[in-house]
Amino acid sequence: MDRHHPCQICTCSDGALCPGCPLQGELHCRPDRNLQRFFILNQLPFLVLAFFSLGFRGLVAGGWWPLAGYALVCLAFLGPVETRFLCSHCPFYAREGKFVHCLAYNPFPRLWPFRPGPMSSGEKAVVAAFALFIWSFPALALGHLLWPALRPAAGHSPAFLAAAGLELAVVLAALQFYYILSRCFCRRCLNFSCPFNRVPPAARREYLERNPAMKAAWEGDVDGKG
């Protein structure tokens, strides 16, 4: 790749502009397979427990709609929702290729053009709603199963104890997932307008100064919200 990519964003370049950059170590602005593996591994405990707990709920309660609905929501978020409303604003989305080459691995192809401006309020609301549902629904579904058994007259069967253990495990896994995501990724993520982004304003300003195309979109000179 040429020293300067046509999108005029340093993240899309061949890395020749990186030496001496004050943002090295401050932002995750270059592809990194180790960080990508860490991002994927961080999700696995929660996702495995989430689907297992919903499957357990289906076996005990006899209804499979929570598991099926949750799976559909996860697929919808990972596919069209995330790529359209969140990923298309990220500098990594501007890199060449049919797929998004970023730290948050996404197997779905790029179906929309890169939009360098910030997310709209509506886009932020959609992303936040999907994320909160994915994090909270497994615990809420198990809680609905456990609630009748919390009455004083109710006995604590093996199924109840197993569900209670799963409930605790799912909650802890969700907290672990969010803590590591927020601490290790959201504080250095280039998708500055994401509702969960925690990059310091000074680092964000420095990155935009070094990338005039994005700066212009953020300042309203380019329609980046599409």
PDB file of C-alpha atoms in Angstrom:
ATOM      1  CA  MET A   1       0.000   0.000   0.000  1.00  0.00           C
ATOM      2  CA  ASP A   2       1.126   3.523  -0.685  1.00  0.00           C
ATOM      3  CA  ARG A   3       2.415   5.681   2.114  1.00  0.00           C
ATOM      4  CA  HIS A   4      -0.855   7.643   1.982  1.00  0.00           C
ATOM      5  CA  HIS A   5      -4.084   5.725   1.489  1.00  0.00           C
ATOM      6  CA  PRO A   6      -6.769   7.370  -0.720  1.00  0.00           C
ATOM      7  CA  CYS A   7      -9.052   7.710   2.321  1.00  0.00           C
ATOM      8  CA  GLN A   8      -6.404  10.032   3.833  1.00  0.00           C
ATOM      9  CA  ILE A   9      -6.529   8.336   7.231  1.00  0.00           C
ATOM     10  CA  CYS A  10      -3.295   7.150   8.808  1.00  0.00           C
ATOM     11  CA  THR A  11      -4.903   3.921  10.061  1.00  0.00           C
ATOM     12  CA  CYS A  12      -5.301   2.908   6.404  1.00  0.00           C
ATOM     13  CA  SER A  13      -1.639   3.537   5.568  1.00  0.00           C
ATOM     14  CA  ASP A  14       1.198   1.025   5.462  1.00  0.00           C
ATOM     15  CA  GLY A  15       2.503   2.134   8.868  1.00  0.00           C
ATOM     16  CA  ALA A  16       5.238   4.406   7.533  1.00  0.00           C
ATOM     17  CA  LEU A  17       3.675   7.349   9.360  1.00  0.00           C
ATOM     18  CA  CYS A  18       3.679   5.630  12.764  1.00  0.00           C
ATOM     19  CA  PRO A  19       7.282   6.202  13.980  1.00  0.00           C
ATOM     20  CA  GLY A  20       7.352   9.239  16.225  1.00  0.00           C
ATOM     21  CA  CYS A  21       3.575   9.485  16.494  1.00  0.00           C
ATOM     22  CA  PRO A  22       2.616  10.682  20.009  1.00  0.00           C
ATOM     23  CA  LEU A  23      -0.449   8.406  19.960  1.00  0.00           C
ATOM     24  CA  GLN A  24       1.539   5.168  19.896  1.00  0.00           C
ATOM     25  CA  GLY A  25       0.387   3.166  22.898  1.00  0.00           C
ATOM     26  CA  GLU A  26      -2.504   5.578  23.477  1.00  0.00           C
ATOM     27  CA  LEU A  27      -4.852   4.299  20.761  1.00  0.00           C
ATOM     28  CA  HIS A  28      -5.483   0.967  19.051  1.00  0.00           C
ATOM     29  CA  CYS A  29      -4.977   2.455  15.595  1.00  0.00           C
ATOM     30  CA  ARG A  30      -3.165  -0.381  13.781  1.00  0.00           C
ATOM     31  CA  PRO A  31      -4.139  -4.026  13.137  1.00  0.00           C
ATOM     32  CA  ASP A  32      -2.929  -6.294  15.943  1.00  0.00           C
ATOM     33  CA  ARG A  33      -3.692 -10.023  15.879  1.00  0.00           C
ATOM     34  CA  ASN A  34      -2.840 -10.492  19.545  1.00  0.00           C
ATOM     35  CA  LEU A  35      -5.330  -7.810  20.571  1.00  0.00           C
ATOM     36  CA  GLN A  36      -7.898  -9.307  18.216  1.00  0.00           C
ATOM     37  CA  ARG A  37      -7.480 -12.721  19.861  1.00  0.00           C
ATOM     38  CA  PHE A  38      -7.778 -11.111  23.292  1.00  0.00           C
ATOM     39  CA  PHE A  39     -10.973  -9.335  22.218  1.00  0.00           C
ATOM     40  CA  ILE A  40     -12.507 -12.609  21.026  1.00  0.00           C
ATOM     41  CA  LEU A  41     -11.397 -14.604  24.078  1.00  0.00           C
ATOM     42  CA  ASN A  42     -12.815 -11.937  26.392  1.00  0.00           C
ATOM     43  CA  GLN A  43     -16.291 -12.520  24.944  1.00  0.00           C
ATOM     44  CA  LEU A  44     -16.280 -16.313  25.042  1.00  0.00           C
ATOM     45  CA  PRO A  45     -17.040 -16.935  28.756  1.00  0.00           C
ATOM     46  CA  PHE A  46     -20.088 -14.679  28.680  1.00  0.00           C
ATOM     47  CA  LEU A  47     -21.435 -15.901  25.337  1.00  0.00           C
ATOM     48  CA  VAL A  48     -20.983 -19.587  26.203  1.00  0.00           C
ATOM     49  CA  LEU A  49     -22.718 -19.114  29.558  1.00  0.00           C
ATOM     50  CA  ALA A  50     -25.449 -16.961  28.009  1.00  0.00           C
ATOM     51  CA  PHE A  51     -26.451 -19.559  25.419  1.00  0.00           C
ATOM     52  CA  PHE A  52     -26.012 -22.456  27.839  1.00  0.00           C
ATOM     53  CA  SER A  53     -28.205 -20.774  30.455  1.00  0.00           C
ATOM     54  CA  LEU A  54     -30.948 -20.042  27.915  1.00  0.00           C
ATOM     55  CA  GLY A  55     -30.772 -23.647  26.724  1.00  0.00           C
ATOM     56  CA  PHE A  56     -31.064 -24.812  30.329  1.00  0.00           C
ATOM     57  CA  ARG A  57     -34.062 -22.538  30.778  1.00  0.00           C
ATOM     58  CA  GLY A  58     -35.663 -24.105  27.719  1.00  0.00           C
ATOM     59  CA  LEU A  59     -35.185 -27.603  29.110  1.00  0.00           C
ATOM     60  CA  VAL A  60     -36.625 -26.697  32.513  1.00  0.00           C
ATOM     61  CA  ALA A  61     -39.460 -24.367  31.479  1.00  0.00           C
ATOM     62  CA  GLY A  62     -40.273 -25.977  28.143  1.00  0.00           C
ATOM     63  CA  GLY A  63     -40.078 -22.818  26.032  1.00  0.00           C
ATOM     64  CA  TRP A  64     -37.338 -22.221  23.471  1.00  0.00           C
ATOM     65  CA  TRP A  65     -38.312 -18.753  22.275  1.00  0.00           C
ATOM     66  CA  PRO A  66     -35.822 -16.970  24.605  1.00  0.00           C
ATOM     67  CA  LEU A  67     -32.899 -18.937  23.145  1.00  0.00           C
ATOM     68  CA  ALA A  68     -34.076 -18.512  19.552  1.00  0.00           C
ATOM     69  CA  GLY A  69     -34.836 -14.820  20.011  1.00  0.00           C
ATOM     70  CA  TYR A  70     -31.501 -14.154  21.689  1.00  0.00           C
ATOM     71  CA  ALA A  71     -29.615 -15.918  18.893  1.00  0.00           C
ATOM     72  CA  LEU A  72     -31.438 -13.844  16.262  1.00  0.00           C
ATOM     73  CA  VAL A  73     -30.686 -10.596  18.101  1.00  0.00           C
ATOM     74  CA  CYS A  74     -26.985 -11.518  18.388  1.00  0.00           C
ATOM     75  CA  LEU A  75     -26.794 -12.316  14.663  1.00  0.00           C
ATOM     76  CA  ALA A  76     -28.631  -9.118  13.766  1.00  0.00           C
ATOM     77  CA  PHE A  77     -26.286  -7.038  15.902  1.00  0.00           C
ATOM     78  CA  LEU A  78     -23.101  -8.711  14.670  1.00  0.00           C
ATOM     79  CA  GLY A  79     -24.261  -8.367  11.066  1.00  0.00           C
ATOM     80  CA  PRO A  80     -26.287  -5.446   9.668  1.00  0.00           C
ATOM     81  CA  VAL A  81     -26.818  -3.454  12.875  1.00  0.00           C
ATOM     82  CA  GLU A  82     -23.199  -3.230  14.022  1.00  0.00           C
ATOM     83  CA  THR A  83     -21.667  -2.808  10.564  1.00  0.00           C
ATOM     84  CA  ARG A  84     -24.195  -0.159   9.496  1.00  0.00           C
ATOM     85  CA  PHE A  85     -24.640   1.946  12.622  1.00  0.00           C
ATOM     86  CA  LEU A  86     -21.278   1.478  14.392  1.00  0.00           C
ATOM     87  CA  CYS A  87     -18.511   0.054  12.208  1.00  0.00           C
ATOM     88  CA  SER A  88     -19.118   2.293   9.185  1.00  0.00           C
ATOM     89  CA  HIS A  89     -17.952   5.305  11.245  1.00  0.00           C
ATOM     90  CA  CYS A  90     -14.665   3.653  12.315  1.00  0.00           C
ATOM     91  CA  PRO A  91     -11.350   4.345  10.517  1.00  0.00           C
ATOM     92  CA  PHE A  92     -10.711   0.588  10.333  1.00  0.00           C
ATOM     93  CA  TYR A  93     -13.819   0.307   8.138  1.00  0.00           C
ATOM     94  CA  ALA A  94     -12.063   2.457   5.518  1.00  0.00           C
ATOM     95  CA  ARG A  95      -9.277  -0.085   5.029  1.00  0.00           C
ATOM     96  CA  GLU A  96      -9.259  -1.944   1.711  1.00  0.00           C
ATOM     97  CA  GLY A  97     -10.967  -5.317   1.378  1.00  0.00           C
ATOM     98  CA  LYS A  98     -14.421  -6.880   1.456  1.00  0.00           C
ATOM     99  CA  PHE A  99     -14.416  -7.308   5.236  1.00  0.00           C
ATOM    100  CA  VAL A 100     -13.720  -5.064   8.217  1.00  0.00           C
ATOM    101  CA  HIS A 101     -10.127  -5.461   9.392  1.00  0.00           C
ATOM    102  CA  CYS A 102     -10.291  -4.306  12.998  1.00  0.00           C
ATOM    103  CA  LEU A 103      -9.611  -5.571  16.518  1.00  0.00           C
ATOM    104  CA  ALA A 104     -13.271  -6.450  17.089  1.00  0.00           C
ATOM    105  CA  TYR A 105     -13.475  -9.360  14.665  1.00  0.00           C
ATOM    106  CA  ASN A 106     -16.606  -9.246  12.494  1.00  0.00           C
ATOM    107  CA  PRO A 107     -17.133 -11.947   9.817  1.00  0.00           C
ATOM    108  CA  PHE A 108     -19.768  -9.979   7.896  1.00  0.00           C
ATOM    109  CA  PRO A 109     -18.819  -8.107   4.686  1.00  0.00           C
ATOM    110  CA  ARG A 110     -18.769  -4.346   4.291  1.00  0.00           C
ATOM    111  CA  LEU A 111     -22.132  -3.493   2.728  1.00  0.00           C
ATOM    112  CA  TRP A 112     -22.124   0.265   3.306  1.00  0.00           C
ATOM    113  CA  PRO A 113     -19.638   3.037   2.475  1.00  0.00           C
ATOM    114  CA  PHE A 114     -17.285   4.463   5.065  1.00  0.00           C
ATOM    115  CA  ARG A 115     -18.766   7.475   6.874  1.00  0.00           C
ATOM    116  CA  PRO A 116     -16.000   9.463   8.606  1.00  0.00           C
ATOM    117  CA  GLY A 117     -18.307  11.646  10.689  1.00  0.00           C
ATOM    118  CA  PRO A 118     -19.656  10.840  14.156  1.00  0.00           C
ATOM    119  CA  MET A 119     -22.651   8.634  14.855  1.00  0.00           C
ATOM    120  CA  SER A 120     -26.051  10.279  15.113  1.00  0.00           C
ATOM    121  CA  SER A 121     -28.063  10.171  18.337  1.00  0.00           C
ATOM    122  CA  GLY A 122     -30.382   7.599  16.772  1.00  0.00           C
ATOM    123  CA  GLU A 123     -27.474   5.349  15.811  1.00  0.00           C
ATOM    124  CA  LYS A 124     -26.055   5.565  19.314  1.00  0.00           C
ATOM    125  CA  ALA A 125     -29.437   4.646  20.778  1.00  0.00           C
ATOM    126  CA  VAL A 126     -29.770   1.589  18.510  1.00  0.00           C
ATOM    127  CA  VAL A 127     -26.265   0.321  19.322  1.00  0.00           C
ATOM    128  CA  ALA A 128     -26.715   0.901  23.061  1.00  0.00           C
ATOM    129  CA  ALA A 129     -30.117  -0.834  23.077  1.00  0.00           C
ATOM    130  CA  PHE A 130     -28.799  -3.936  21.295  1.00  0.00           C
ATOM    131  CA  ALA A 131     -25.693  -4.112  23.502  1.00  0.00           C
ATOM    132  CA  LEU A 132     -27.676  -3.752  26.732  1.00  0.00           C
ATOM    133  CA  PHE A 133     -30.135  -6.424  25.594  1.00  0.00           C
ATOM    134  CA  ILE A 134     -27.327  -8.864  24.763  1.00  0.00           C
ATOM    135  CA  TRP A 135     -25.663  -8.258  28.129  1.00  0.00           C
ATOM    136  CA  SER A 136     -28.788  -8.395  30.278  1.00  0.00           C
ATOM    137  CA  PHE A 137     -31.305 -10.762  28.676  1.00  0.00           C
ATOM    138  CA  PRO A 138     -29.781 -14.119  29.753  1.00  0.00           C
ATOM    139  CA  ALA A 139     -29.716 -13.062  33.415  1.00  0.00           C
ATOM    140  CA  LEU A 140     -33.247 -11.632  33.197  1.00  0.00           C
ATOM    141  CA  ALA A 141     -34.579 -14.797  31.549  1.00  0.00           C
ATOM    142  CA  LEU A 142     -33.051 -16.970  34.274  1.00  0.00           C
ATOM    143  CA  GLY A 143     -34.336 -14.581  36.920  1.00  0.00           C
ATOM    144  CA  HIS A 144     -37.853 -14.995  35.557  1.00  0.00           C
ATOM    145  CA  LEU A 145     -37.441 -18.750  35.954  1.00  0.00           C
ATOM    146  CA  LEU A 146     -36.102 -18.423  39.507  1.00  0.00           C
ATOM    147  CA  TRP A 147     -38.603 -15.859  40.796  1.00  0.00           C
ATOM    148  CA  PRO A 148     -41.496 -18.254  41.661  1.00  0.00           C
ATOM    149  CA  ALA A 149     -39.104 -20.515  43.577  1.00  0.00           C
ATOM    150  CA  LEU A 150     -38.055 -17.661  45.874  1.00  0.00           C
ATOM    151  CA  ARG A 151     -41.342 -17.815  47.784  1.00  0.00           C
ATOM    152  CA  PRO A 152     -40.941 -19.097  51.373  1.00  0.00           C
ATOM    153  CA  ALA A 153     -43.125 -22.150  50.721  1.00  0.00           C
ATOM    154  CA  ALA A 154     -41.245 -23.179  47.587  1.00  0.00           C
ATOM    155  CA  GLY A 155     -38.720 -25.968  47.799  1.00  0.00           C
ATOM    156  CA  HIS A 156     -35.224 -25.663  46.410  1.00  0.00           C
ATOM    157  CA  SER A 157     -34.939 -28.455  43.866  1.00  0.00           C
ATOM    158  CA  PRO A 158     -31.691 -29.429  42.086  1.00  0.00           C
ATOM    159  CA  ALA A 159     -32.968 -27.549  39.021  1.00  0.00           C
ATOM    160  CA  PHE A 160     -33.425 -24.409  41.127  1.00  0.00           C
ATOM    161  CA  LEU A 161     -29.915 -24.674  42.554  1.00  0.00           C
ATOM    162  CA  ALA A 162     -28.468 -25.210  39.076  1.00  0.00           C
ATOM    163  CA  ALA A 163     -30.374 -22.197  37.734  1.00  0.00           C
ATOM    164  CA  ALA A 164     -29.204 -20.067  40.668  1.00  0.00           C
ATOM    165  CA  GLY A 165     -25.607 -21.076  40.003  1.00  0.00           C
ATOM    166  CA  LEU A 166     -25.992 -20.263  36.314  1.00  0.00           C
ATOM    167  CA  GLU A 167     -27.549 -16.909  37.175  1.00  0.00           C
ATOM    168  CA  LEU A 168     -24.547 -15.974  39.300  1.00  0.00           C
ATOM    169  CA  ALA A 169     -22.104 -17.197  36.649  1.00  0.00           C
ATOM    170  CA  VAL A 170     -23.836 -15.250  33.862  1.00  0.00           C
ATOM    171  CA  VAL A 171     -23.882 -12.032  35.893  1.00  0.00           C
ATOM    172  CA  LEU A 172     -20.198 -12.359  36.801  1.00  0.00           C
ATOM    173  CA  ALA A 173     -19.260 -13.183  33.192  1.00  0.00           C
ATOM    174  CA  ALA A 174     -21.197 -10.146  31.935  1.00  0.00           C
ATOM    175  CA  LEU A 175     -19.407  -7.897  34.437  1.00  0.00           C
ATOM    176  CA  GLN A 176     -16.029  -9.385  33.487  1.00  0.00           C
ATOM    177  CA  PHE A 177     -16.789  -8.891  29.780  1.00  0.00           C
ATOM    178  CA  TYR A 178     -17.791  -5.255  30.250  1.00  0.00           C
ATOM    179  CA  TYR A 179     -14.916  -4.455  32.632  1.00  0.00           C
ATOM    180  CA  ILE A 180     -12.211  -5.737  30.288  1.00  0.00           C
ATOM    181  CA  LEU A 181     -13.925  -4.249  27.241  1.00  0.00           C
ATOM    182  CA  SER A 182     -14.160  -0.836  28.896  1.00  0.00           C
ATOM    183  CA  ARG A 183     -10.700  -0.878  30.458  1.00  0.00           C
ATOM    184  CA  CYS A 184      -8.640  -2.435  27.648  1.00  0.00           C
ATOM    185  CA  PHE A 185     -10.490  -1.484  24.465  1.00  0.00           C
ATOM    186  CA  CYS A 186     -13.017   1.350  24.867  1.00  0.00           C
ATOM    187  CA  ARG A 187     -10.332   3.671  26.269  1.00  0.00           C
ATOM    188  CA  ARG A 188      -8.254   3.261  23.092  1.00  0.00           C
ATOM    189  CA  CYS A 189     -10.855   2.625  20.387  1.00  0.00           C
ATOM    190  CA  LEU A 190     -10.886   4.768  17.227  1.00  0.00           C
ATOM    191  CA  ASN A 191     -14.672   4.723  16.969  1.00  0.00           C
ATOM    192  CA  PHE A 192     -14.844   7.920  19.006  1.00  0.00           C
ATOM    193  CA  SER A 193     -18.613   8.470  18.809  1.00  0.00           C
ATOM    194  CA  CYS A 194     -19.562   4.984  20.023  1.00  0.00           C
ATOM    195  CA  PRO A 195     -21.742   5.326  23.163  1.00  0.00           C
ATOM    196  CA  PHE A 196     -19.234   3.175  25.072  1.00  0.00           C
ATOM    197  CA  ASN A 197     -16.083   4.963  23.858  1.00  0.00           C
ATOM    198  CA  ARG A 198     -13.815   6.256  26.654  1.00  0.00           C
ATOM    199  CA  VAL A 199     -10.895   7.769  24.710  1.00  0.00           C
ATOM    200  CA  PRO A 200      -9.600  10.948  26.428  1.00  0.00           C
ATOM    201  CA  PRO A 201     -10.591  14.135  24.545  1.00  0.00           C
ATOM    202  CA  ALA A 202      -6.935  15.134  24.077  1.00  0.00           C
ATOM    203  CA  ALA A 203      -6.092  11.866  22.289  1.00  0.00           C
ATOM    204  CA  ARG A 204      -9.188  12.164  20.122  1.00  0.00           C
ATOM    205  CA  ARG A 205      -8.289  15.732  19.128  1.00  0.00           C
ATOM    206  CA  GLU A 206      -4.717  14.689  18.289  1.00  0.00           C
ATOM    207  CA  TYR A 207      -5.921  11.850  16.062  1.00  0.00           C
ATOM    208  CA  LEU A 208      -8.361  14.132  14.231  1.00  0.00           C
ATOM    209  CA  GLU A 209      -5.636  16.755  13.750  1.00  0.00           C
ATOM    210  CA  ARG A 210      -3.461  14.105  12.115  1.00  0.00           C
ATOM    211  CA  ASN A 211      -6.336  13.024   9.843  1.00  0.00           C
ATOM    212  CA  PRO A 212      -7.895  16.082   8.152  1.00  0.00           C
ATOM    213  CA  ALA A 213     -10.555  14.066   6.285  1.00  0.00           C
ATOM    214  CA  MET A 214     -12.031  12.816   9.545  1.00  0.00           C
ATOM    215  CA  LYS A 215     -11.590  16.181  11.231  1.00  0.00           C
ATOM    216  CA  ALA A 216     -13.562  17.877   8.450  1.00  0.00           C
ATOM    217  CA  ALA A 217     -16.385  15.342   8.827  1.00  0.00           C
ATOM    218  CA  TRP A 218     -16.465  15.802  12.598  1.00  0.00           C
ATOM    219  CA  GLU A 219     -16.574  19.568  12.215  1.00  0.00           C
ATOM    220  CA  GLY A 220     -19.493  19.322   9.795  1.00  0.00           C
ATOM    221  CA  ASP A 221     -17.661  20.139   6.549  1.00  0.00           C
ATOM    222  CA  VAL A 222     -18.475  16.657   5.263  1.00  0.00           C
ATOM    223  CA  ASP A 223     -21.750  14.805   5.776  1.00  0.00           C
ATOM    224  CA  GLY A 224     -20.508  11.858   7.784  1.00  0.00           C
ATOM    225  CA  LYS A 225     -23.804  10.719   9.228  1.00  0.00           C
ATOM    226  CA  GLY A 226     -25.362   9.450   5.994  1.00  0.00           C
TER     227      GLY A 226
END
